[in-house]
Structure formats: structure tokens, C-alpha cells
Amino acid sequence: MIYLDNSATTKPAPEVLKSFQSVAMNYFANPSSIHEVGGEVEKLHQKARKQVANLLRVREDEIIFTSGGTESNNLALKGIAHAHLNRGNHIITTQIEHPAVLQVFQELENEGFEVTYLPVNSSGVINMDDLKKRLNRTNYISFHYAC
Ligand SMILES: Cc1ncc(COP(=O)(O)O)c(C=O)c1O
């Protein structure tokens, strides 16, 4: 088989599988638990966090482990949109995002954000003039929280 879909799922490296198997078999406790195994799992979490932070050259407190892509998209997109409200409520994305991304933007629209969905060409690339036109647009829609 010639597998060409690594951007969706990548075959795990043997050393990753070995490590996963060892942790899943020997350290399956909840890292928040106060018992001994829980404490050991928490230490493994901290070690993994440190390794990932070093690889990405970021601070350890910038690493957040999630259950997968959908949760990560929600956390990142909603988090950034809300954290930067003082810079405006206009978001620009493309029409070809994954449903787990598009649905987050639809939720943000329901909250009052204005979202522009740019078209792409046959290579999946946006037109820079389209983008410039949208960047220059003044946005008068005020943001309100839908609680
Ligand atoms: C961009 C993107 N977001 C989200 C997902 C869904 O990921 P998960 O099934 O881990 O929630 C995928 C899956 O291919 C994806 O490519």
C-alpha cells in the first residue's frame, strides 16, 4: 500500500507505539487522582509536557493536551476570538475548512462575530486581492455575548 494521507492521520512510529503500550498497560490511572499510581501518571504527564514544549520551543504552560482535532479547534478558535475582542470581531477564513472548523465559525457568527469565508482556486489558494479587500472593510457590527 502507498499511503498518501499523512495530513489526516500518520502511521505511528514503532517507538511511539512501544511507549503508548507501556503507559496504557502500566499507568492507566487518572493523573488527578490522589493515589500512588495517579501521582505517577501525573509525573509522566509533566514529563511529556516538558518534552513537547522543548520540541516546539514554547513554555510548558503553553501546552494543552486535548482529546483530538475538534476539541483543539474549538479551544483555539473560540479562545483567540474572545481574547482579542478589543481588536475587532471580524474573522476571515476560507470556504474549504474542515467541518470541525467551519462549525466553530458558525457558532461565533451566532454570538455576533462577522465571518468572511473566502473562496479558493483549484489549488486551494485564496486570492490575495480578495483578502486585501476584506481587510480594508470597516466593521460596524458590535459584538454581544449570547449567554
Ligand atoms: C482540521 C481538522 N479538524 C478536526 C478534525 C477532526 O478531528 P477529531 O476526530 O480528532 O476530533 C480533523 C480530522 O481529520 C481535521 O483534519
Coordinates of N, CA, C and O and ligand atoms in Angstrom, one line a residue:
M1 N 0.8 -1.2 0.0 CA 0.0 0.0 0.0 C 0.9 1.3 0.0 O 1.9 1.3 0.7
I2 N 0.5 2.2 -0.8 CA 1.2 3.5 -0.8 C 0.2 4.5 -0.1 O -0.9 4.8 -0.6
Y3 N 0.6 4.9 1.1 CA -0.3 5.8 1.9 C 0.1 7.2 1.7 O 1.2 7.6 2.0
L4 N -0.9 8.1 1.2 CA -0.5 9.5 0.9 C -1.4 10.4 1.7 O -1.6 11.6 1.3
D5 N -2.0 10.0 2.9 CA -2.9 10.9 3.6 C -2.3 11.2 5.0 O -3.1 11.2 6.0
N6 N -1.1 11.5 5.1 CA -0.4 11.8 6.4 C -1.0 13.1 7.0 O -0.8 13.2 8.2
S7 N -1.6 14.0 6.3 CA -2.1 15.2 6.9 C -3.3 14.9 7.7 O -3.7 15.6 8.6
A8 N -4.0 13.7 7.4 CA -5.2 13.3 8.2 C -4.8 12.5 9.3 O -5.1 12.7 10.5
T9 N -4.0 11.4 9.0 CA -3.5 10.5 10.1 C -2.2 9.9 9.7 O -2.0 9.5 8.6
T10 N -1.3 10.0 10.6 CA 0.1 9.5 10.3 C 0.3 8.1 11.0 O -0.1 8.0 12.2
K11 N 0.9 7.2 10.3 CA 1.2 5.9 10.9 C 2.2 6.1 12.1 O 3.2 6.8 12.0
P12 N 1.8 5.6 13.3 CA 2.7 5.9 14.4 C 4.0 5.2 14.3 O 4.1 4.1 13.8
A13 N 5.1 5.9 14.8 CA 6.4 5.3 14.7 C 6.5 4.1 15.8 O 5.8 4.2 16.8
P14 N 7.3 3.1 15.5 CA 7.4 1.9 16.5 C 7.7 2.4 17.9 O 7.1 1.8 18.8
E15 N 8.6 3.4 18.1 CA 8.9 3.8 19.4 C 7.7 4.5 20.1 O 7.6 4.4 21.4
V16 N 6.8 5.1 19.3 CA 5.6 5.7 19.9 C 4.7 4.6 20.4 O 4.1 4.7 21.5
L17 N 4.5 3.6 19.5 CA 3.6 2.5 19.9 C 4.1 1.8 21.1 O 3.3 1.4 22.0
K18 N 5.4 1.6 21.2 CA 6.0 0.9 22.4 C 5.8 1.7 23.7 O 5.3 1.2 24.7
S19 N 6.0 3.1 23.6 CA 5.7 3.9 24.7 C 4.3 3.9 25.1 O 3.9 3.8 26.3
F20 N 3.4 4.0 24.1 CA 2.0 4.0 24.3 C 1.5 2.8 25.0 O 0.8 2.8 26.0
Q21 N 2.0 1.6 24.5 CA 1.6 0.3 25.1 C 2.0 0.2 26.5 O 1.3 -0.2 27.4
S22 N 3.3 0.7 26.8 CA 3.8 0.6 28.2 C 3.0 1.5 29.1 O 2.6 1.1 30.2
V23 N 2.6 2.7 28.7 CA 1.8 3.6 29.5 C 0.4 3.1 29.7 O -0.1 3.1 30.8
A24 N -0.2 2.6 28.6 CA -1.6 2.1 28.7 C -1.7 0.9 29.5 O -2.7 0.7 30.2
M25 N -0.7 0.1 29.6 CA -0.7 -1.2 30.4 C -0.4 -0.9 31.8 O -1.0 -1.5 32.7
N26 N 0.6 0.0 32.1 CA 1.1 0.1 33.5 C 0.7 1.4 34.2 O 0.7 1.5 35.4
Y27 N 0.2 2.4 33.5 CA -0.1 3.7 34.1 C -1.5 4.2 33.6 O -1.6 5.3 33.1
F28 N -2.5 3.4 33.8 CA -3.8 3.8 33.2 C -4.7 4.6 34.2 O -5.8 4.8 33.9
A29 N -4.0 5.0 35.3 CA -4.8 5.8 36.3 C -5.1 7.2 35.9 O -4.5 7.7 35.0
N30 N -6.0 7.8 36.6 CA -6.3 9.3 36.4 C -5.3 10.1 37.0 O -5.0 10.0 38.2
P31 N -4.6 11.0 36.2 CA -3.5 11.8 36.8 C -4.0 12.8 37.9 O -3.1 13.3 38.6
S32 N -5.3 13.0 38.0 CA -5.8 13.9 39.0 C -6.0 13.2 40.3 O -6.3 13.8 41.3
S33 N -6.0 11.9 40.3 CA -6.3 11.1 41.5 C -5.2 11.2 42.5 O -4.0 11.4 42.1
I34 N -5.5 11.1 43.8 CA -4.5 11.3 44.8 C -3.8 10.0 45.2 O -2.8 10.1 46.0
H35 N -4.2 8.9 44.6 CA -3.4 7.7 45.0 C -2.1 7.6 44.2 O -1.8 8.4 43.3
E36 N -1.3 6.6 44.6 CA 0.1 6.5 44.1 C 0.2 6.4 42.6 O 1.0 7.1 42.0
V37 N -0.6 5.5 42.0 CA -0.5 5.4 40.5 C -0.9 6.7 39.9 O -0.3 7.1 38.9
G38 N -1.9 7.4 40.4 CA -2.3 8.6 39.9 C -1.2 9.6 39.9 O -0.9 10.4 38.9
G39 N -0.4 9.6 41.0 CA 0.7 10.5 41.1 C 1.8 10.2 40.1 O 2.4 11.1 39.5
E40 N 2.0 8.9 39.8 CA 3.0 8.5 38.8 C 2.6 9.0 37.4 O 3.4 9.4 36.6
V41 N 1.3 8.9 37.2 CA 0.7 9.3 35.8 C 0.9 10.8 35.7 O 1.3 11.3 34.6
E42 N 0.7 11.5 36.8 CA 0.8 13.0 36.7 C 2.3 13.3 36.4 O 2.5 14.2 35.6
K43 N 3.2 12.6 37.0 CA 4.6 12.8 36.7 C 4.9 12.6 35.2 O 5.7 13.3 34.6
L44 N 4.3 11.5 34.7 CA 4.5 11.2 33.2 C 4.0 12.3 32.4 O 4.5 12.7 31.4
H45 N 2.8 12.8 32.8 CA 2.2 14.0 32.1 C 3.1 15.1 32.0 O 3.3 15.8 31.0
Q46 N 3.7 15.4 33.2 CA 4.6 16.6 33.3 C 5.8 16.4 32.4 O 6.3 17.3 31.7
K47 N 6.3 15.1 32.4 CA 7.5 14.8 31.6 C 7.1 15.0 30.1 O 7.9 15.6 29.3
A48 N 6.0 14.5 29.7 CA 5.5 14.6 28.3 C 5.4 16.1 27.9 O 5.8 16.5 26.8
R49 N 4.8 16.9 28.8 CA 4.6 18.3 28.6 C 5.9 19.0 28.3 O 6.1 19.8 27.4
K50 N 6.9 18.6 29.2 CA 8.2 19.2 29.0 C 8.8 18.9 27.7 O 9.4 19.7 27.0
Q51 N 8.7 17.6 27.3 CA 9.3 17.2 26.0 C 8.7 17.9 24.9 O 9.4 18.4 23.9
V52 N 7.3 18.0 24.9 CA 6.6 18.7 23.8 C 7.0 20.1 23.7 O 7.3 20.7 22.6
A53 N 7.1 20.8 24.9 CA 7.4 22.2 25.0 C 8.8 22.4 24.4 O 9.1 23.4 23.7
N54 N 9.8 21.5 24.8 CA 11.1 21.7 24.3 C 11.2 21.5 22.8 O 11.9 22.2 22.1
L55 N 10.4 20.5 22.3 CA 10.4 20.3 20.8 C 9.9 21.5 20.0 O 10.4 21.9 19.0
L56 N 8.8 22.1 20.6 CA 8.2 23.2 19.9 C 8.8 24.6 20.3 O 8.4 25.6 19.8
R57 N 9.7 24.5 21.3 CA 10.4 25.7 21.8 C 9.4 26.7 22.3 O 9.4 27.9 21.9
V58 N 8.5 26.2 23.1 CA 7.5 27.1 23.8 C 7.6 26.8 25.3 O 8.2 25.9 25.7
R59 N 6.8 27.6 26.1 CA 6.8 27.4 27.5 C 5.9 26.2 27.8 O 5.0 25.9 27.1
E60 N 6.2 25.5 28.9 CA 5.4 24.3 29.3 C 3.9 24.7 29.5 O 3.0 23.9 29.2
D61 N 3.7 25.9 30.1 CA 2.3 26.3 30.3 C 1.5 26.7 29.0 O 0.3 27.0 29.1
E62 N 2.2 26.6 27.9 CA 1.5 26.9 26.6 C 1.1 25.6 26.0 O 0.4 25.6 24.9
I63 N 1.4 24.4 26.6 CA 1.0 23.1 26.0 C -0.3 22.7 26.7 O -0.4 22.6 27.9
I64 N -1.3 22.5 25.9 CA -2.6 22.0 26.4 C -2.9 20.6 25.7 O -3.0 20.6 24.5
F65 N -3.1 19.6 26.4 CA -3.4 18.3 25.8 C -4.9 18.2 25.7 O -5.7 18.5 26.6
T66 N -5.4 17.9 24.5 CA -6.8 17.7 24.2 C -7.1 16.3 23.7 O -6.2 15.5 23.5
S67 N -8.4 16.0 23.5 CA -8.8 14.7 23.1 C -8.6 14.5 21.6 O -8.7 13.4 21.1
G68 N -8.5 15.6 20.8 CA -8.4 15.5 19.4 C -8.5 16.8 18.7 O -8.5 17.8 19.3
G69 N -8.7 16.7 17.3 CA -8.8 17.8 16.5 C -10.0 18.7 16.8 O -9.9 20.0 16.8
T70 N -11.2 18.2 16.9 CA -12.4 19.0 17.1 C -12.3 19.8 18.4 O -12.6 21.0 18.4
E71 N -11.8 19.2 19.5 CA -11.7 19.9 20.7 C -10.6 21.0 20.6 O -10.8 22.2 21.1
S72 N -9.5 20.7 19.9 CA -8.4 21.7 19.7 C -8.9 22.9 18.9 O -8.6 24.0 19.3
N73 N -9.6 22.6 17.8 CA -10.1 23.7 17.0 C -11.1 24.6 17.8 O -11.0 25.8 17.7
N74 N -12.0 24.0 18.6 CA -12.9 24.8 19.4 C -12.1 25.7 20.4 O -12.4 26.9 20.6
L75 N -11.2 25.1 21.1 CA -10.4 25.8 22.1 C -9.6 26.9 21.5 O -9.7 28.1 22.0
A76 N -8.9 26.6 20.4 CA -8.1 27.7 19.8 C -8.9 28.8 19.2 O -8.6 30.0 19.5
L77 N -9.9 28.5 18.4 CA -10.6 29.5 17.6 C -11.5 30.4 18.5 O -11.4 31.6 18.5
K78 N -12.2 29.7 19.4 CA -13.1 30.5 20.3 C -12.2 31.3 21.3 O -12.5 32.4 21.7
G79 N -11.1 30.6 21.8 CA -10.2 31.3 22.7 C -9.6 32.5 22.2 O -9.7 33.6 22.8
I80 N -9.1 32.4 20.9 CA -8.5 33.6 20.3 C -9.5 34.7 20.0 O -9.3 35.9 20.2
A81 N -10.7 34.2 19.4 CA -11.7 35.2 19.1 C -12.1 36.0 20.3 O -12.2 37.3 20.3
H82 N -12.4 35.4 21.4 CA -12.8 36.1 22.6 C -11.7 36.9 23.3 O -11.9 38.0 23.7
A83 N -10.5 36.3 23.2 CA -9.4 37.0 23.9 C -9.0 38.3 23.2 O -8.4 39.2 23.8
H84 N -9.3 38.4 21.8 CA -8.9 39.6 21.1 C -10.0 40.4 20.6 O -10.0 41.1 19.6
L85 N -11.1 40.4 21.4 CA -12.3 41.2 21.1 C -12.0 42.7 20.9 O -12.6 43.4 20.1
N86 N -11.0 43.1 21.7 CA -10.7 44.6 21.7 C -10.1 44.9 20.3 O -9.9 46.1 20.0
R87 N -9.7 43.9 19.5 CA -9.1 44.2 18.2 C -10.1 44.1 17.1 O -9.8 44.2 15.9
G88 N -11.4 43.8 17.4 CA -12.4 43.7 16.4 C -13.1 42.3 16.5 O -12.7 41.4 17.2
N89 N -14.2 42.2 15.7 CA -15.0 41.0 15.7 C -15.1 40.4 14.3 O -16.1 39.7 14.1
H90 N -14.2 40.8 13.4 CA -14.3 40.3 12.0 C -13.3 39.2 11.8 O -12.1 39.5 12.0
I91 N -13.7 38.0 11.4 CA -12.8 36.9 11.3 C -12.8 36.5 9.8 O -13.9 36.5 9.2
I92 N -11.7 36.2 9.2 CA -11.6 35.8 7.8 C -11.1 34.4 7.8 O -10.0 34.1 8.4
T93 N -11.8 33.5 7.1 CA -11.3 32.2 6.9 C -11.6 31.8 5.4 O -11.8 32.6 4.6
T94 N -11.5 30.5 5.1 CA -11.8 30.1 3.7 C -13.0 29.2 3.7 O -13.5 28.7 4.7
Q95 N -13.5 29.0 2.5 CA -14.7 28.2 2.3 C -14.4 26.7 2.4 O -15.3 25.9 2.4
I96 N -13.1 26.3 2.5 CA -12.8 24.9 2.4 C -12.3 24.3 3.7 O -11.6 23.3 3.7
E97 N -12.6 25.0 4.8 CA -12.1 24.5 6.1 C -12.9 23.2 6.4 O -14.0 22.9 6.0
H98 N -12.2 22.4 7.3 CA -12.8 21.1 7.8 C -14.1 21.5 8.5 O -14.2 22.6 9.2
P99 N -15.2 20.6 8.5 CA -16.4 20.9 9.2 C -16.2 21.3 10.7 O -16.9 22.1 11.2
A100 N -15.2 20.7 11.3 CA -14.9 20.9 12.7 C -14.4 22.4 12.9 O -14.4 22.9 14.0
V101 N -13.9 23.0 11.9 CA -13.5 24.4 11.9 C -14.7 25.3 11.5 O -15.0 26.3 12.2
L102 N -15.4 24.9 10.4 CA -16.5 25.7 9.9 C -17.6 25.9 11.0 O -18.2 26.9 11.1
Q103 N -17.9 24.8 11.7 CA -18.9 24.8 12.7 C -18.6 25.8 13.8 O -19.5 26.4 14.4
V104 N -17.3 25.9 14.2 CA -16.9 26.8 15.2 C -17.2 28.2 14.7 O -17.7 29.1 15.5
F105 N -16.8 28.5 13.5 CA -17.1 29.9 13.0 C -18.6 30.2 12.9 O -19.0 31.3 13.2
Q106 N -19.4 29.2 12.6 CA -20.8 29.4 12.6 C -21.4 29.7 14.0 O -22.2 30.6 14.1
E107 N -20.8 29.0 15.0 CA -21.2 29.4 16.4 C -20.8 30.8 16.7 O -21.5 31.5 17.4
L108 N -19.6 31.2 16.3 CA -19.1 32.5 16.6 C -20.0 33.6 15.9 O -20.2 34.6 16.4
E109 N -20.5 33.2 14.7 CA -21.4 34.1 14.0 C -22.7 34.3 14.8 O -23.2 35.4 15.0
N110 N -23.1 33.2 15.4 CA -24.4 33.3 16.2 C -24.1 34.1 17.4 O -25.1 34.7 18.0
E111 N -22.9 34.2 17.9 CA -22.6 35.1 19.0 C -22.4 36.5 18.7 O -22.3 37.4 19.5
G112 N -22.3 36.8 17.4 CA -22.2 38.2 16.9 C -20.9 38.6 16.2 O -20.8 39.7 15.7
F113 N -20.0 37.6 16.0 CA -18.9 37.8 15.2 C -19.3 37.9 13.7 O -20.3 37.2 13.3
E114 N -18.5 38.6 12.9 CA -18.8 38.6 11.5 C -17.7 37.8 10.8 O -16.5 38.0 11.1
V115 N -18.1 36.8 10.1 CA -17.1 35.8 9.5 C -17.2 35.9 8.0 O -18.3 35.8 7.4
T116 N -16.0 36.1 7.4 CA -15.9 36.1 5.9 C -15.3 34.8 5.4 O -14.3 34.4 6.0
Y117 N -16.0 34.1 4.5 CA -15.5 32.9 4.0 C -15.0 33.1 2.6 O -15.7 33.2 1.6
L118 N -13.6 33.2 2.5 CA -13.1 33.5 1.1 C -13.0 32.2 0.3 O -12.8 31.1 0.8
P119 N -13.3 32.4 -1.0 CA -13.2 31.2 -1.9 C -11.7 30.9 -2.2 O -10.9 31.7 -1.9
V120 N -11.5 29.7 -2.7 CA -10.1 29.4 -3.1 C -10.1 28.9 -4.6 O -11.1 28.6 -5.1
N121 N -8.9 28.9 -5.1 CA -8.8 28.4 -6.5 C -8.6 26.9 -6.5 O -8.7 26.2 -5.5
S122 N -8.4 26.3 -7.7 CA -8.3 24.9 -7.8 C -7.2 24.2 -7.1 O -7.1 23.0 -6.8
S123 N -6.2 25.1 -6.7 CA -5.1 24.6 -5.9 C -5.3 24.8 -4.4 O -4.4 24.6 -3.5
G124 N -6.5 25.3 -4.0 CA -6.8 25.5 -2.6 C -6.2 26.8 -2.1 O -6.1 27.0 -0.8
V125 N -5.9 27.8 -3.0 CA -5.2 29.0 -2.5 C -6.2 30.2 -2.7 O -6.9 30.3 -3.7
I126 N -6.2 31.1 -1.7 CA -7.0 32.3 -1.7 C -6.4 33.3 -2.7 O -5.2 33.3 -2.9
N127 N -7.2 34.2 -3.1 CA -6.8 35.3 -4.0 C -6.4 36.5 -3.0 O -7.2 36.9 -2.2
M128 N -5.1 37.0 -3.2 CA -4.7 38.0 -2.2 C -5.4 39.3 -2.3 O -5.6 40.0 -1.4
D129 N -5.9 39.6 -3.6 CA -6.7 40.8 -3.7 C -8.1 40.7 -2.9 O -8.5 41.7 -2.3
D130 N -8.7 39.5 -3.0 CA -9.9 39.2 -2.2 C -9.6 39.5 -0.7 O -10.4 40.2 0.0
L131 N -8.5 39.0 -0.3 CA -8.1 39.2 1.2 C -7.9 40.6 1.5 O -8.5 41.1 2.5
K132 N -7.2 41.4 0.6 CA -6.9 42.8 0.9 C -8.2 43.6 1.0 O -8.4 44.4 1.8
K133 N -9.1 43.3 0.1 CA -10.4 44.0 0.1 C -11.2 43.8 1.4 O -11.7 44.7 2.0
R134 N -11.1 42.5 1.9 CA -11.8 42.2 3.1 C -11.1 42.9 4.3 O -11.8 43.3 5.3
L135 N -9.8 42.9 4.3 CA -9.0 43.5 5.4 C -9.3 45.0 5.5 O -9.3 45.6 6.6
N136 N -9.6 45.7 4.4 CA -9.8 47.1 4.4 C -11.3 47.5 4.9 O -11.5 48.6 5.1
R137 N -12.1 46.5 4.9 CA -13.5 46.8 5.2 C -13.7 47.1 6.6 O -13.2 46.5 7.5
T138 N -14.4 48.2 6.9 CA -14.7 48.6 8.3 C -15.8 47.8 8.8 O -16.8 47.6 8.1
N139 N -15.7 47.4 10.0 CA -16.7 46.5 10.5 C -17.5 47.3 11.6 O -17.0 47.7 12.6
Y140 N -18.8 47.5 11.3 CA -19.6 48.3 12.3 C -20.5 47.4 13.2 O -21.2 47.9 14.1
I141 N -20.4 46.1 13.0 CA -21.3 45.2 13.8 C -20.7 45.1 15.2 O -19.5 44.7 15.4
S142 N -21.5 45.4 16.2 CA -20.9 45.4 17.6 C -21.1 43.9 18.1 O -22.0 43.2 17.7
F143 N -20.2 43.6 19.0 CA -20.2 42.2 19.5 C -21.1 42.1 20.7 O -21.1 43.0 21.5
H144 N -21.8 41.0 20.8 CA -22.6 40.8 22.0 C -22.5 39.3 22.4 O -22.5 38.5 21.5
Y145 N -22.4 39.1 23.7 CA -22.3 37.7 24.1 C -23.7 37.1 24.1 O -24.7 37.7 24.5
A146 N -23.8 35.9 23.5 CA -25.1 35.1 23.6 C -25.0 34.2 24.8 O -24.4 33.1 24.7
C147 N -25.5 34.6 25.9 CA -25.3 33.8 27.1 C -26.5 32.8 27.3 O -27.6 33.1 26.9
Ligands
LIG1 C1 -8.7 20.2 10.5 C2 -9.3 19.0 11.3 N1 -10.1 19.4 12.3 C3 -10.7 18.4 13.1 C4 -10.6 17.1 12.7 C5 -11.4 16.0 13.5 O1 -10.5 15.5 14.4 P1 -11.0 14.6 15.7 O2 -11.7 13.4 15.0 O3 -9.7 14.3 16.4 O4 -11.9 15.5 16.5 C6 -9.9 16.7 11.6 C7 -9.8 15.3 11.1 O5 -9.3 15.0 10.1 C8 -9.2 17.7 10.8 O6 -8.5 17.5 9.7

